[in-house]
């Protein structure tokens, strides 16, 4: 049985998963977190399934070495390709970011026409459509890869006219499908939520899987008596495989809590 006062392990290919960590901090502020960003090997979205599983296994071993009590795959691509593997290979609870977002999309749609935007890997996998139809079998799901969003977000161009223009082009096809719900199927995308809101209009519901995942994690901890009772002195720890200073700077810009330092590790050793 895991130690209920141990941290939650959260990992992503880089910085996008910080939006998931941010929602966990907001929804369950007493929980400590160990975050790992695989910044040396990003992006995952363009990698093969076998490569993503291999990378995810190494991250799993690292997080187990940090004695975490649960693991959140804060990456849509890794959730699509590696979730089942990790769940089989560890006794710890492992939660991805797809199921909870898909469930909410199925609940929110009124006309059954749902759009999903994400990396090429996530869209190619078809995982959102498959999962949404588990909850709403008659749903029509339309995917659109939006590869330029990630670099735009990482450059800090969240409210820039260039981002709005690119968003308009990417979503034109989805608007033509008359969707009424749009899943932001990449953890970077909540940072351009206001742009997507303007482009899509008020009649389209935006689903943020980062928020929905945090709610799922909270429920899982409560159901398994794993809620933290004693907060450690070092509440939030951050690790990356490269570019620690750049990661720290970005984390400070979006997280509600102080980010003191980021430690660089050699993930290949795990």
XYZ file of N, CA and C in Angstrom:
810
model
N 0.847 -1.200 0.000
C 0.000 0.000 0.000
C 0.881 1.248 0.000
N 0.579 2.186 -0.883
C 1.374 3.401 -0.987
C 1.194 4.274 0.257
N 2.217 5.051 0.550
C 2.182 6.005 1.651
C 1.278 7.174 1.263
N 0.238 7.427 2.019
C -0.710 8.477 1.644
C -0.089 9.872 1.675
N 1.017 10.034 2.402
C 1.683 11.331 2.462
C 2.763 11.488 1.398
N 2.934 10.474 0.558
C 3.893 10.554 -0.539
C 3.364 11.487 -1.625
N 4.234 11.962 -2.507
C 3.785 12.880 -3.562
C 3.084 12.175 -4.713
N 2.380 12.962 -5.496
C 1.821 12.514 -6.767
C 2.888 12.735 -7.830
N 3.152 11.717 -8.637
C 4.076 11.873 -9.747
C 3.339 12.341 -10.987
N 3.844 13.383 -11.623
C 3.232 13.931 -12.838
C 4.310 14.010 -13.901
N 4.024 13.513 -15.116
C 5.048 13.661 -16.152
C 4.466 14.031 -17.500
N 5.334 14.685 -18.283
C 4.973 15.147 -19.612
C 6.227 15.144 -20.472
N 6.057 15.305 -21.769
C 7.207 15.409 -22.649
C 7.979 16.700 -22.418
N 7.372 17.659 -21.760
C 8.058 18.925 -21.531
C 7.313 19.799 -20.542
N 6.894 20.967 -21.031
C 6.297 21.956 -20.137
C 4.776 21.968 -20.177
N 4.179 21.388 -21.220
C 2.723 21.450 -21.349
C 1.997 20.846 -20.170
N 2.560 19.787 -19.606
C 1.933 19.125 -18.463
C 1.850 19.983 -17.225
N 2.534 21.121 -17.247
C 2.412 22.052 -16.111
C 0.981 22.571 -15.977
N 0.207 22.569 -17.074
C -1.191 22.978 -16.947
C -1.975 21.953 -16.124
N -1.576 20.677 -16.213
C -2.199 19.646 -15.382
C -1.749 19.808 -13.935
N -0.445 20.016 -13.737
C 0.064 20.248 -12.379
C -0.617 21.460 -11.756
N -0.834 22.503 -12.544
C -1.496 23.713 -12.046
C -2.902 23.409 -11.549
N -3.639 22.602 -12.301
C -5.002 22.260 -11.876
C -4.995 21.361 -10.645
N -4.016 20.466 -10.539
C -3.908 19.632 -9.339
C -3.622 20.510 -8.122
N -2.720 21.477 -8.288
C -2.398 22.399 -7.190
C -3.641 23.182 -6.773
N -4.436 23.596 -7.735
C -5.644 24.376 -7.437
C -6.728 23.535 -6.770
N -6.922 22.315 -7.273
C -8.042 21.492 -6.793
C -7.714 20.723 -5.520
N -6.454 20.301 -5.360
C -6.047 19.558 -4.159
C -4.722 20.152 -3.643
N -4.804 21.354 -3.063
C -3.606 22.114 -2.707
C -2.750 21.494 -1.608
N -3.277 20.535 -0.867
C -2.484 19.909 0.192
C -1.577 18.791 -0.316
N -1.713 18.435 -1.584
C -0.963 17.298 -2.119
C 0.417 17.718 -2.644
N 1.475 17.041 -2.212
C 2.802 17.282 -2.784
C 2.899 16.670 -4.178
N 3.790 17.218 -5.009
C 3.924 16.786 -6.397
C 5.394 16.630 -6.763
N 5.709 15.563 -7.480
C 6.995 15.431 -8.170
C 6.693 15.475 -9.661
N 7.225 16.484 -10.345
C 6.961 16.672 -11.770
C 8.218 16.369 -12.571
N 8.053 15.608 -13.655
C 9.167 15.380 -14.576
C 8.771 15.796 -15.978
N 9.610 16.631 -16.602
C 9.414 17.030 -17.986
C 10.565 16.501 -18.834
N 10.230 15.721 -19.861
C 11.261 15.077 -20.681
C 11.730 16.026 -21.785
N 12.289 17.145 -21.362
C 12.606 18.241 -22.275
C 13.718 17.914 -23.268
N 14.530 16.892 -22.981
C 15.591 16.515 -23.913
C 15.041 15.747 -25.108
N 13.848 15.166 -24.951
C 13.352 14.260 -25.994
C 11.999 14.690 -26.556
N 11.577 15.918 -26.232
C 10.316 16.389 -26.793
C 10.495 16.709 -28.282
N 9.404 16.767 -29.045
C 8.035 16.477 -28.635
C 7.725 14.987 -28.751
N 6.813 14.508 -27.919
C 6.346 13.128 -28.035
C 5.358 12.976 -29.199
N 4.697 14.064 -29.540
C 3.602 13.994 -30.512
C 3.998 13.489 -31.888
N 5.294 13.585 -32.222
C 5.742 13.138 -33.540
C 6.507 11.813 -33.485
N 6.582 11.201 -32.289
C 7.328 9.954 -32.115
C 6.423 8.740 -32.361
N 7.069 7.581 -32.597
C 6.320 6.343 -32.788
C 5.792 5.823 -31.452
N 4.811 4.932 -31.539
C 4.235 4.338 -30.331
C 5.298 3.602 -29.525
N 6.147 2.822 -30.178
C 7.178 2.061 -29.464
C 8.133 2.987 -28.716
N 8.500 4.092 -29.355
C 9.412 5.046 -28.717
C 8.758 5.691 -27.502
N 7.502 6.071 -27.634
C 6.801 6.720 -26.524
C 6.647 5.753 -25.356
N 6.371 4.492 -25.628
C 6.280 3.496 -24.549
C 7.628 3.345 -23.857
N 8.715 3.314 -24.633
C 10.052 3.176 -24.029
C 10.372 4.378 -23.148
N 10.109 5.574 -23.650
C 10.350 6.779 -22.856
C 9.511 6.764 -21.579
N 8.235 6.390 -21.720
C 7.318 6.410 -20.576
C 7.724 5.400 -19.508
N 8.230 4.261 -19.940
C 8.734 3.265 -18.979
C 9.879 3.843 -18.150
N 10.793 4.539 -18.812
C 11.923 5.130 -18.095
C 11.436 6.168 -17.079
N 10.457 6.961 -17.478
C 9.913 7.962 -16.548
C 9.205 7.277 -15.381
N 8.481 6.210 -15.669
C 7.840 5.436 -14.603
C 8.869 4.977 -13.581
N 9.989 4.433 -14.054
C 11.018 3.947 -13.133
C 11.598 5.093 -12.307
N 11.783 6.254 -12.933
C 12.275 7.416 -12.181
C 11.282 7.827 -11.097
N 10.010 7.920 -11.451
C 9.008 8.347 -10.472
C 8.859 7.322 -9.348
N 8.965 6.050 -9.675
C 8.948 5.028 -8.623
C 10.128 5.213 -7.672
N 11.271 5.641 -8.214
C 12.441 5.881 -7.352
C 12.215 7.063 -6.416
N 11.269 7.937 -6.760
C 10.919 9.080 -5.907
C 9.804 8.731 -4.921
N 9.409 7.453 -4.935
C 8.412 6.921 -3.993
C 7.073 7.676 -4.056
N 6.606 7.887 -5.269
C 5.307 8.547 -5.431
C 4.190 7.545 -5.118
N 3.000 8.071 -4.836
C 1.864 7.198 -4.490
C 0.902 6.997 -5.658
N 1.048 7.810 -6.691
C 0.205 7.711 -7.884
C 0.915 8.443 -9.007
N 0.545 8.114 -10.243
C 1.192 8.731 -11.398
C 0.133 9.294 -12.331
N 0.367 10.529 -12.763
C -0.498 11.175 -13.745
C 0.313 11.387 -15.020
N -0.155 10.794 -16.112
C 0.485 11.028 -17.412
C -0.117 12.310 -17.973
N 0.597 13.415 -17.778
C 0.082 14.735 -18.160
C 0.450 15.055 -19.601
N 0.261 14.090 -20.468
C 0.618 14.207 -21.885
C -0.391 13.382 -22.656
N -1.071 14.013 -23.591
C -2.097 13.299 -24.349
C -1.511 12.181 -25.196
N -0.356 12.431 -25.820
C 0.246 11.410 -26.677
C 0.675 10.198 -25.860
N 1.335 10.434 -24.728
C 1.749 9.317 -23.869
C 0.533 8.619 -23.271
N -0.511 9.367 -22.961
C -1.747 8.745 -22.466
C -2.348 7.835 -23.528
N -2.279 8.268 -24.786
C -2.850 7.491 -25.881
C -2.074 6.200 -26.118
N -0.750 6.272 -26.021
C 0.081 5.137 -26.423
C 0.629 4.296 -25.276
N 0.792 4.878 -24.087
C 1.532 4.176 -23.025
C 0.741 3.907 -21.756
N -0.476 4.430 -21.631
C -1.231 4.283 -20.384
C -1.441 2.816 -20.018
N -1.921 2.019 -20.961
C -2.201 0.606 -20.669
C -0.936 -0.130 -20.232
N 0.176 0.171 -20.885
C 1.445 -0.482 -20.543
C 1.866 -0.145 -19.115
N 1.807 1.124 -18.766
C 2.233 1.528 -17.419
C 1.301 0.967 -16.354
N 0.020 0.926 -16.644
C -0.922 0.371 -15.670
C -0.641 -1.105 -15.411
N -0.180 -1.815 -16.423
C 0.164 -3.230 -16.242
C 1.473 -3.418 -15.481
N 2.381 -2.458 -15.601
C 3.746 -2.656 -15.120
C 4.034 -2.025 -13.764
N 3.032 -1.418 -13.139
C 3.235 -0.876 -11.795
C 1.998 -1.137 -10.944
N 2.199 -1.236 -9.639
C 1.071 -1.397 -8.716
C 0.450 -0.055 -8.345
N 1.085 1.036 -8.739
C 0.575 2.360 -8.412
C -0.615 2.718 -9.316
N -1.553 3.514 -8.814
C -2.605 4.033 -9.700
C -1.981 4.923 -10.771
N -2.377 4.726 -12.033
C -1.883 5.549 -13.143
C -3.086 6.134 -13.870
N -3.110 7.445 -13.988
C -4.217 8.149 -14.628
C -3.679 8.938 -15.818
N -4.356 8.841 -16.960
C -4.013 9.641 -18.127
C -4.935 10.847 -18.234
N -4.687 11.680 -19.243
C -5.482 12.910 -19.368
C -6.622 12.785 -20.376
N -6.782 11.596 -20.962
C -7.771 11.477 -22.043
C -9.163 11.091 -21.540
N -9.243 10.109 -20.678
C -10.547 9.562 -20.287
C -11.470 10.608 -19.654
N -10.936 11.385 -18.723
C -11.792 12.352 -18.032
C -12.253 13.457 -18.979
N -11.361 13.892 -19.887
C -11.762 14.904 -20.868
C -12.790 14.372 -21.839
N -12.606 13.121 -22.263
C -13.573 12.498 -23.177
C -14.936 12.349 -22.520
N -14.928 11.965 -21.249
C -16.187 11.808 -20.507
C -16.940 13.130 -20.437
N -16.224 14.212 -20.125
C -16.873 15.514 -20.039
C -17.408 15.957 -21.394
N -16.655 15.710 -22.462
C -17.118 16.082 -23.796
C -18.412 15.359 -24.137
N -18.478 14.075 -23.798
C -19.683 13.287 -24.060
C -20.872 13.828 -23.269
N -20.612 14.329 -22.069
C -21.687 14.891 -21.237
C -22.153 16.248 -21.738
N -21.211 17.055 -22.258
C -21.522 18.442 -22.577
C -22.160 18.638 -23.949
N -21.867 17.746 -24.904
C -22.386 17.973 -26.251
C -23.915 17.902 -26.291
N -24.480 18.776 -27.114
C -25.927 18.801 -27.282
C -26.337 18.154 -28.608
N -25.495 18.337 -29.628
C -25.837 17.775 -30.944
C -25.022 16.533 -31.308
N -24.145 16.105 -30.385
C -23.388 14.875 -30.619
C -22.217 15.024 -31.570
N -21.876 16.280 -31.927
C -20.770 16.535 -32.856
C -19.636 17.204 -32.067
N -18.537 16.480 -31.901
C -17.453 16.896 -31.008
C -16.146 17.017 -31.788
N -15.455 18.124 -31.611
C -14.147 18.316 -32.226
C -13.042 18.043 -31.226
N -11.914 17.559 -31.711
C -10.734 17.332 -30.879
C -9.532 17.927 -31.594
N -8.793 18.793 -30.904
C -7.547 19.310 -31.448
C -6.399 18.761 -30.608
N -5.272 18.452 -31.258
C -4.157 17.869 -30.530
C -2.937 17.731 -31.415
N -1.924 17.032 -30.916
C -0.733 16.760 -31.712
C -1.067 15.738 -32.794
N -0.149 15.602 -33.740
C -0.351 14.620 -34.808
C -0.503 13.213 -34.226
N 0.299 12.902 -33.191
C 0.243 11.571 -32.586
C -1.097 11.290 -31.929
N -1.599 12.253 -31.181
C -2.881 12.072 -30.501
C -4.016 11.907 -31.504
N -4.030 12.761 -32.517
C -5.112 12.698 -33.509
C -5.013 11.402 -34.316
N -3.803 11.023 -34.708
C -3.617 9.791 -35.486
C -4.076 8.554 -34.713
N -3.885 8.567 -33.397
C -4.253 7.404 -32.580
C -5.760 7.172 -32.548
N -6.541 8.241 -32.735
C -7.995 8.124 -32.667
C -8.519 7.844 -31.269
N -7.668 8.025 -30.260
C -8.016 7.616 -28.899
C -9.172 8.430 -28.332
N -9.251 9.717 -28.668
C -10.350 10.516 -28.127
C -11.696 10.052 -28.683
N -11.740 9.808 -29.990
C -12.989 9.324 -30.585
C -13.424 8.004 -29.982
N -12.466 7.083 -29.837
C -12.788 5.773 -29.259
C -13.307 5.917 -27.829
N -12.661 6.800 -27.058
C -13.034 6.946 -25.645
C -14.353 7.693 -25.493
N -14.555 8.736 -26.280
C -15.819 9.473 -26.234
C -16.989 8.544 -26.548
N -16.804 7.666 -27.535
C -17.896 6.768 -27.922
C -18.153 5.663 -26.896
N -17.214 5.463 -25.958
C -17.509 4.573 -24.835
C -18.615 5.170 -23.964
N -18.632 6.493 -23.884
C -19.631 7.192 -23.067
C -20.862 7.607 -23.875
N -20.651 7.854 -25.175
C -21.760 8.286 -26.044
C -21.576 7.617 -27.411
N -22.116 6.413 -27.562
C -21.854 5.605 -28.762
C -22.228 6.278 -30.074
N -23.203 7.188 -30.053
C -23.638 7.803 -31.304
C -22.914 9.111 -31.614
N -21.896 9.459 -30.828
C -21.180 10.715 -31.043
C -20.402 10.688 -32.356
N -20.390 11.833 -33.036
C -19.522 12.021 -34.207
C -18.331 12.861 -33.743
N -17.136 12.329 -33.928
C -15.929 12.981 -33.413
C -15.012 13.339 -34.580
N -14.595 14.603 -34.624
C -13.765 15.104 -35.714
C -12.436 15.608 -35.131
N -11.335 15.018 -35.577
C -10.026 15.394 -35.064
C -9.275 16.317 -36.004
N -8.453 17.186 -35.431
C -7.621 18.091 -36.228
C -6.273 18.274 -35.536
N -5.205 17.869 -36.212
C -3.861 18.087 -35.675
C -3.491 19.561 -35.810
N -2.910 20.112 -34.749
C -2.551 21.534 -34.718
C -1.095 21.696 -34.270
N -0.138 21.267 -35.098
C 1.252 21.201 -34.665
C 1.902 22.539 -34.322
N 1.395 23.639 -34.867
C 2.033 24.928 -34.595
C 1.658 25.511 -33.238
N 0.615 25.007 -32.619
C 0.198 25.577 -31.334
C 1.270 25.429 -30.254
N 1.936 24.278 -30.219
C 2.923 24.046 -29.153
C 4.066 25.060 -29.216
N 4.737 25.244 -30.367
C 5.795 26.266 -30.391
C 5.288 27.679 -30.123
N 4.077 27.990 -30.576
C 3.525 29.317 -30.296
C 3.349 29.533 -28.790
N 2.824 28.503 -28.110
C 2.651 28.589 -26.658
C 4.006 28.714 -25.963
N 4.966 27.924 -26.399
C 6.274 27.933 -25.734
C 7.042 29.225 -25.989
N 6.692 29.931 -27.065
C 7.276 31.248 -27.319
C 6.545 32.353 -26.547
N 5.484 31.969 -25.822
C 4.741 32.958 -25.039
C 3.755 33.777 -25.846
N 3.437 33.341 -27.071
C 2.540 34.107 -27.945
C 1.088 33.704 -27.712
N 0.672 33.739 -26.451
C -0.653 33.242 -26.070
C -1.775 34.123 -26.603
N -1.532 35.441 -26.653
C -2.586 36.378 -27.049
C -2.191 37.150 -28.306
N -1.300 36.569 -29.095
C -0.768 37.249 -30.275
C -1.695 37.062 -31.479
N -1.682 38.037 -32.373
C -2.517 37.954 -33.575
C -2.110 36.784 -34.466
N -0.828 36.417 -34.427
C -0.364 35.271 -35.219
C -1.046 33.990 -34.726
N -1.118 33.831 -33.414
C -1.768 32.649 -32.832
C -3.241 32.609 -33.207
N -3.879 33.778 -33.185
C -5.303 33.825 -33.537
C -5.517 33.464 -35.013
N -4.618 33.921 -35.870
C -4.726 33.599 -37.291
C -4.549 32.098 -37.533
N -3.546 31.513 -36.887
C -3.306 30.070 -37.031
C -4.495 29.282 -36.479
N -5.019 29.730 -35.327
C -6.175 29.052 -34.735
C -7.382 29.107 -35.669
N -7.579 30.238 -36.317
C -8.701 30.372 -37.260
C -8.562 29.386 -38.409
N -7.352 29.234 -38.909
C -7.134 28.305 -40.026
C -7.336 26.854 -39.588
N -6.778 26.503 -38.426
C -6.897 25.120 -37.954
C -8.353 24.731 -37.691
N -9.109 25.650 -37.120
C -10.457 25.294 -36.658
C -11.540 25.496 -37.712
N -11.192 26.091 -38.853
C -12.199 26.341 -39.891
C -12.888 25.046 -40.306
N -12.096 23.982 -40.457
C -12.654 22.689 -40.859
C -13.628 22.164 -39.802
N -13.277 22.322 -38.540
C -14.143 21.844 -37.457
C -15.426 22.670 -37.375
N -15.306 23.969 -37.578
C -16.498 24.812 -37.555
C -17.446 24.419 -38.687
N -16.852 23.994 -39.799
C -17.665 23.533 -40.924
C -18.401 22.238 -40.640
N -17.979 21.526 -39.601
C -18.655 20.282 -39.188
C -19.770 20.559 -38.178
N -19.937 21.835 -37.802
C -20.986 22.263 -36.871
C -20.863 21.571 -35.504
N -19.621 21.474 -35.025
C -19.417 20.921 -33.687
C -19.956 21.890 -32.645
N -20.383 21.353 -31.498
C -20.799 22.232 -30.404
C -19.902 22.070 -29.168
N -18.909 21.178 -29.271
C -17.987 20.924 -28.172
C -16.596 20.708 -28.758
N -15.584 21.308 -28.131
C -14.213 21.177 -28.611
C -13.304 20.766 -27.457
N -12.621 19.632 -27.630
C -11.693 19.141 -26.611
C -10.296 19.684 -26.916
N -9.706 20.361 -25.941
C -8.332 20.843 -26.081
C -7.396 19.682 -25.747
N -7.131 18.849 -26.763
C -6.471 17.571 -26.554
C -4.958 17.625 -26.535
N -4.400 18.688 -26.028
C -2.956 18.811 -25.785
C -2.805 19.712 -24.585
N -1.896 19.366 -23.689
C -1.815 20.100 -22.425
C -1.305 21.535 -22.586
N -0.738 21.864 -23.737
C -0.353 23.261 -23.987
C -1.579 24.149 -24.241
N -2.627 23.565 -24.807
C -3.703 24.368 -25.381
C -4.513 25.203 -24.377
N -4.670 24.774 -23.112
C -5.394 25.649 -22.186
C -4.778 27.042 -22.045
N -3.498 27.174 -22.371
C -2.845 28.481 -22.263
C -3.288 29.429 -23.379
N -3.926 28.896 -24.433
C -4.497 29.762 -25.472
C -6.019 29.613 -25.498
N -6.566 29.298 -24.353
C -8.017 29.095 -24.251
C -8.797 30.329 -24.698
N -8.353 31.515 -24.289
C -9.101 32.729 -24.643
C -9.103 32.949 -26.156
N -7.996 32.611 -26.814
C -7.939 32.716 -28.278
C -8.889 31.718 -28.924
N -8.872 30.492 -28.439
C -9.773 29.471 -28.974
C -11.235 29.845 -28.726
N -11.501 30.455 -27.584
C -12.863 30.897 -27.282
C -13.332 31.933 -28.303
N -12.477 32.902 -28.611
C -12.859 33.924 -29.595
C -13.073 33.309 -30.974
N -12.196 32.417 -31.364
C -12.263 31.830 -32.697
C -13.485 30.930 -32.858
N -13.782 30.139 -31.822
C -14.880 29.169 -31.909
C -16.243 29.795 -31.644
N -16.281 30.860 -30.863
C -17.562 31.491 -30.543
C -18.173 30.923 -29.271
N -19.127 31.641 -28.741
C -19.719 31.309 -27.441
C -20.579 30.051 -27.464
N -20.998 29.613 -28.646
C -21.888 28.453 -28.716
C -21.149 27.118 -28.686
N -19.822 27.167 -28.693
C -19.022 25.937 -28.637
C -18.416 25.804 -27.242
N -18.677 24.695 -26.578
C -18.142 24.434 -25.247
C -16.713 23.923 -25.360
N -15.781 24.563 -24.654
C -14.392 24.115 -24.628
C -14.187 23.183 -23.438
N -13.608 22.026 -23.685
C -13.325 21.057 -22.626
C -11.826 21.050 -22.363
N -11.464 21.255 -21.090
C -10.065 21.281 -20.661
C -9.747 19.980 -19.918
N -9.111 18.999 -20.580
C -8.799 17.739 -19.905
C -7.888 17.897 -18.693
N -7.096 18.968 -18.631
C -6.223 19.185 -17.469
C -7.067 19.363 -16.203
N -8.098 20.191 -16.296
C -8.996 20.393 -15.161
C -9.736 19.110 -14.806
N -10.278 18.446 -15.816
C -11.051 17.223 -15.568
C -10.166 16.132 -14.960
N -8.904 16.076 -15.365
C -7.972 15.087 -14.811
C -7.703 15.364 -13.343
N -7.530 16.635 -12.985
C -7.299 16.989 -11.583
C -8.472 16.551 -10.710
N -9.686 16.722 -11.212
C -10.872 16.282 -10.480
C -10.876 14.765 -10.338
N -10.470 14.051 -11.404
C -10.404 12.586 -11.346
C -9.359 12.131 -10.322
N -8.212 12.794 -10.309
C -7.149 12.452 -9.348
C -7.646 12.656 -7.919
N -8.331 13.757 -7.683
C -8.873 14.035 -6.352
C -9.821 12.929 -5.906
N -10.712 12.519 -6.791
C -11.653 11.454 -6.463
C -10.974 10.127 -6.217
N -9.939 9.826 -7.020
C -9.202 8.576 -6.854
C -8.497 8.530 -5.507
N -7.869 9.633 -5.100
C -7.167 9.676 -3.814
C -8.147 9.479 -2.657
N -9.286 10.130 -2.743
C -10.290 10.009 -1.683
C -10.836 8.590 -1.606
N -11.101 7.981 -2.766
C -11.685 6.634 -2.794
C -10.717 5.581 -2.256
N -9.414 5.841 -2.363
C -8.401 4.865 -1.947
C -7.684 5.252 -0.652
N -8.257 6.217 0.088
C -7.638 6.690 1.342
C -6.184 7.086 1.139
N -5.931 7.827 0.073
C -4.572 8.250 -0.243
C -4.381 9.764 -0.134
N -5.375 10.468 0.410
C -5.220 11.913 0.552
C -4.135 12.222 1.580
N -3.355 13.240 1.288
C -2.211 13.593 2.134
C -2.673 14.193 3.465
N -2.057 13.743 4.542
C -2.377 14.258 5.880
C -1.265 15.146 6.443
N -0.046 14.927 5.966
C 1.106 15.690 6.462
C 1.850 16.261 5.260
N 1.905 17.579 5.156
C 2.566 18.213 4.023
C 4.069 18.284 4.263
N 4.880 17.774 3.325
C 6.333 17.799 3.506
C 6.889 19.210 3.355
N 8.109 19.393 3.806
C 8.738 20.712 3.709
C 8.941 21.114 2.247
N 9.396 20.162 1.416
C 9.568 20.422 -0.008
C 8.336 19.880 -0.730
N 7.369 20.771 -0.927
C 6.060 20.328 -1.411
C 6.046 20.022 -2.904
N 6.723 20.849 -3.688
C 6.723 20.668 -5.135
C 8.157 20.522 -5.637
N 8.428 19.421 -6.305
C 9.755 19.163 -6.849
C 9.660 19.011 -8.366
N 10.621 19.596 -9.056
C 10.599 19.600 -10.515
C 11.901 19.035 -11.066
N 11.764 18.129 -12.032
C 12.906 17.497 -12.672
C 12.710 17.548 -14.186
N 13.807 17.684 -14.908
C 13.759 17.660 -16.372
C 14.959 16.879 -16.887
N 14.909 16.543 -18.173
C 16.047 15.869 -18.799
C 16.961 16.845 -19.531
N 16.562 18.125 -19.607
C 17.392 19.151 -20.237
C 16.768 20.519 -19.981
N 17.554 21.570 -20.167
C 17.086 22.959 -20.141
C 16.339 23.305 -18.845
N 17.013 23.084 -17.738
C 16.388 23.310 -16.436
C 16.023 24.777 -16.212
N 16.899 25.699 -16.609
C 16.631 27.119 -16.365
C 15.431 27.605 -17.168
N 15.347 27.178 -18.427
C 14.214 27.578 -19.266
C 12.901 27.023 -18.705
N 12.972 25.776 -18.214
C 11.782 25.163 -17.626
C 11.333 25.953 -16.396
N 12.277 26.293 -15.527
C 11.943 27.031 -14.311
C 11.270 28.356 -14.641
N 11.805 29.054 -15.623
C 11.235 30.340 -16.026
C 9.795 30.186 -16.491
N 9.532 29.172 -17.315
C 8.166 28.958 -17.810
C 7.249 28.542 -16.670
N 7.731 27.645 -15.809
C 6.902 27.174 -14.692
C 6.498 28.331 -13.787
N 7.423 29.242 -13.533
C 7.116 30.400 -12.683
C 6.018 31.269 -13.297
N 5.928 31.259 -14.625
C 4.963 32.134 -15.295
C 3.536 31.598 -15.239
N 3.369 30.284 -14.975
C 2.003 29.747 -15.023
C 1.536 29.067 -13.739
N 2.464 28.714 -12.836
C 2.035 28.006 -11.633
C 1.689 28.976 -10.513
N 0.692 28.640 -9.689
C 0.277 29.521 -8.605
C 1.193 29.459 -7.388
N 2.120 28.506 -7.370
C 3.044 28.351 -6.248
C 4.470 28.628 -6.700
N 5.327 28.928 -5.740
C 6.715 29.254 -6.044
C 7.465 28.033 -6.601
N 8.264 28.276 -7.622
C 9.131 27.245 -8.190
C 10.568 27.650 -7.869
N 11.174 26.966 -6.909
C 12.506 27.364 -6.451
C 13.596 26.946 -7.414
N 13.567 25.681 -7.813
C 14.591 25.184 -8.720
C 14.070 23.974 -9.483
N 14.756 23.678 -10.577
C 14.470 22.486 -11.362
C 15.763 21.689 -11.483
N 15.687 20.405 -11.189
C 16.884 19.565 -11.237
C 16.925 18.796 -12.553
N 18.090 18.754 -13.151
C 18.287 18.005 -14.385
C 18.788 16.599 -14.053
N 18.161 15.605 -14.658
C 18.580 14.222 -14.450
C 18.827 13.529 -15.782
N 19.556 12.434 -15.758
C 19.761 11.626 -16.960
C 18.712 10.530 -16.974
N 17.635 10.764 -17.698
C 16.509 9.830 -17.690
C 16.882 8.486 -18.330
N 17.901 8.477 -19.174
C 18.327 7.225 -19.809
C 18.858 6.221 -18.804
N 19.220 6.682 -17.597
C 19.715 5.767 -16.562
C 18.588 4.943 -15.943
N 17.369 5.302 -16.234
C 16.228 4.594 -15.647
C 15.640 3.676 -16.696
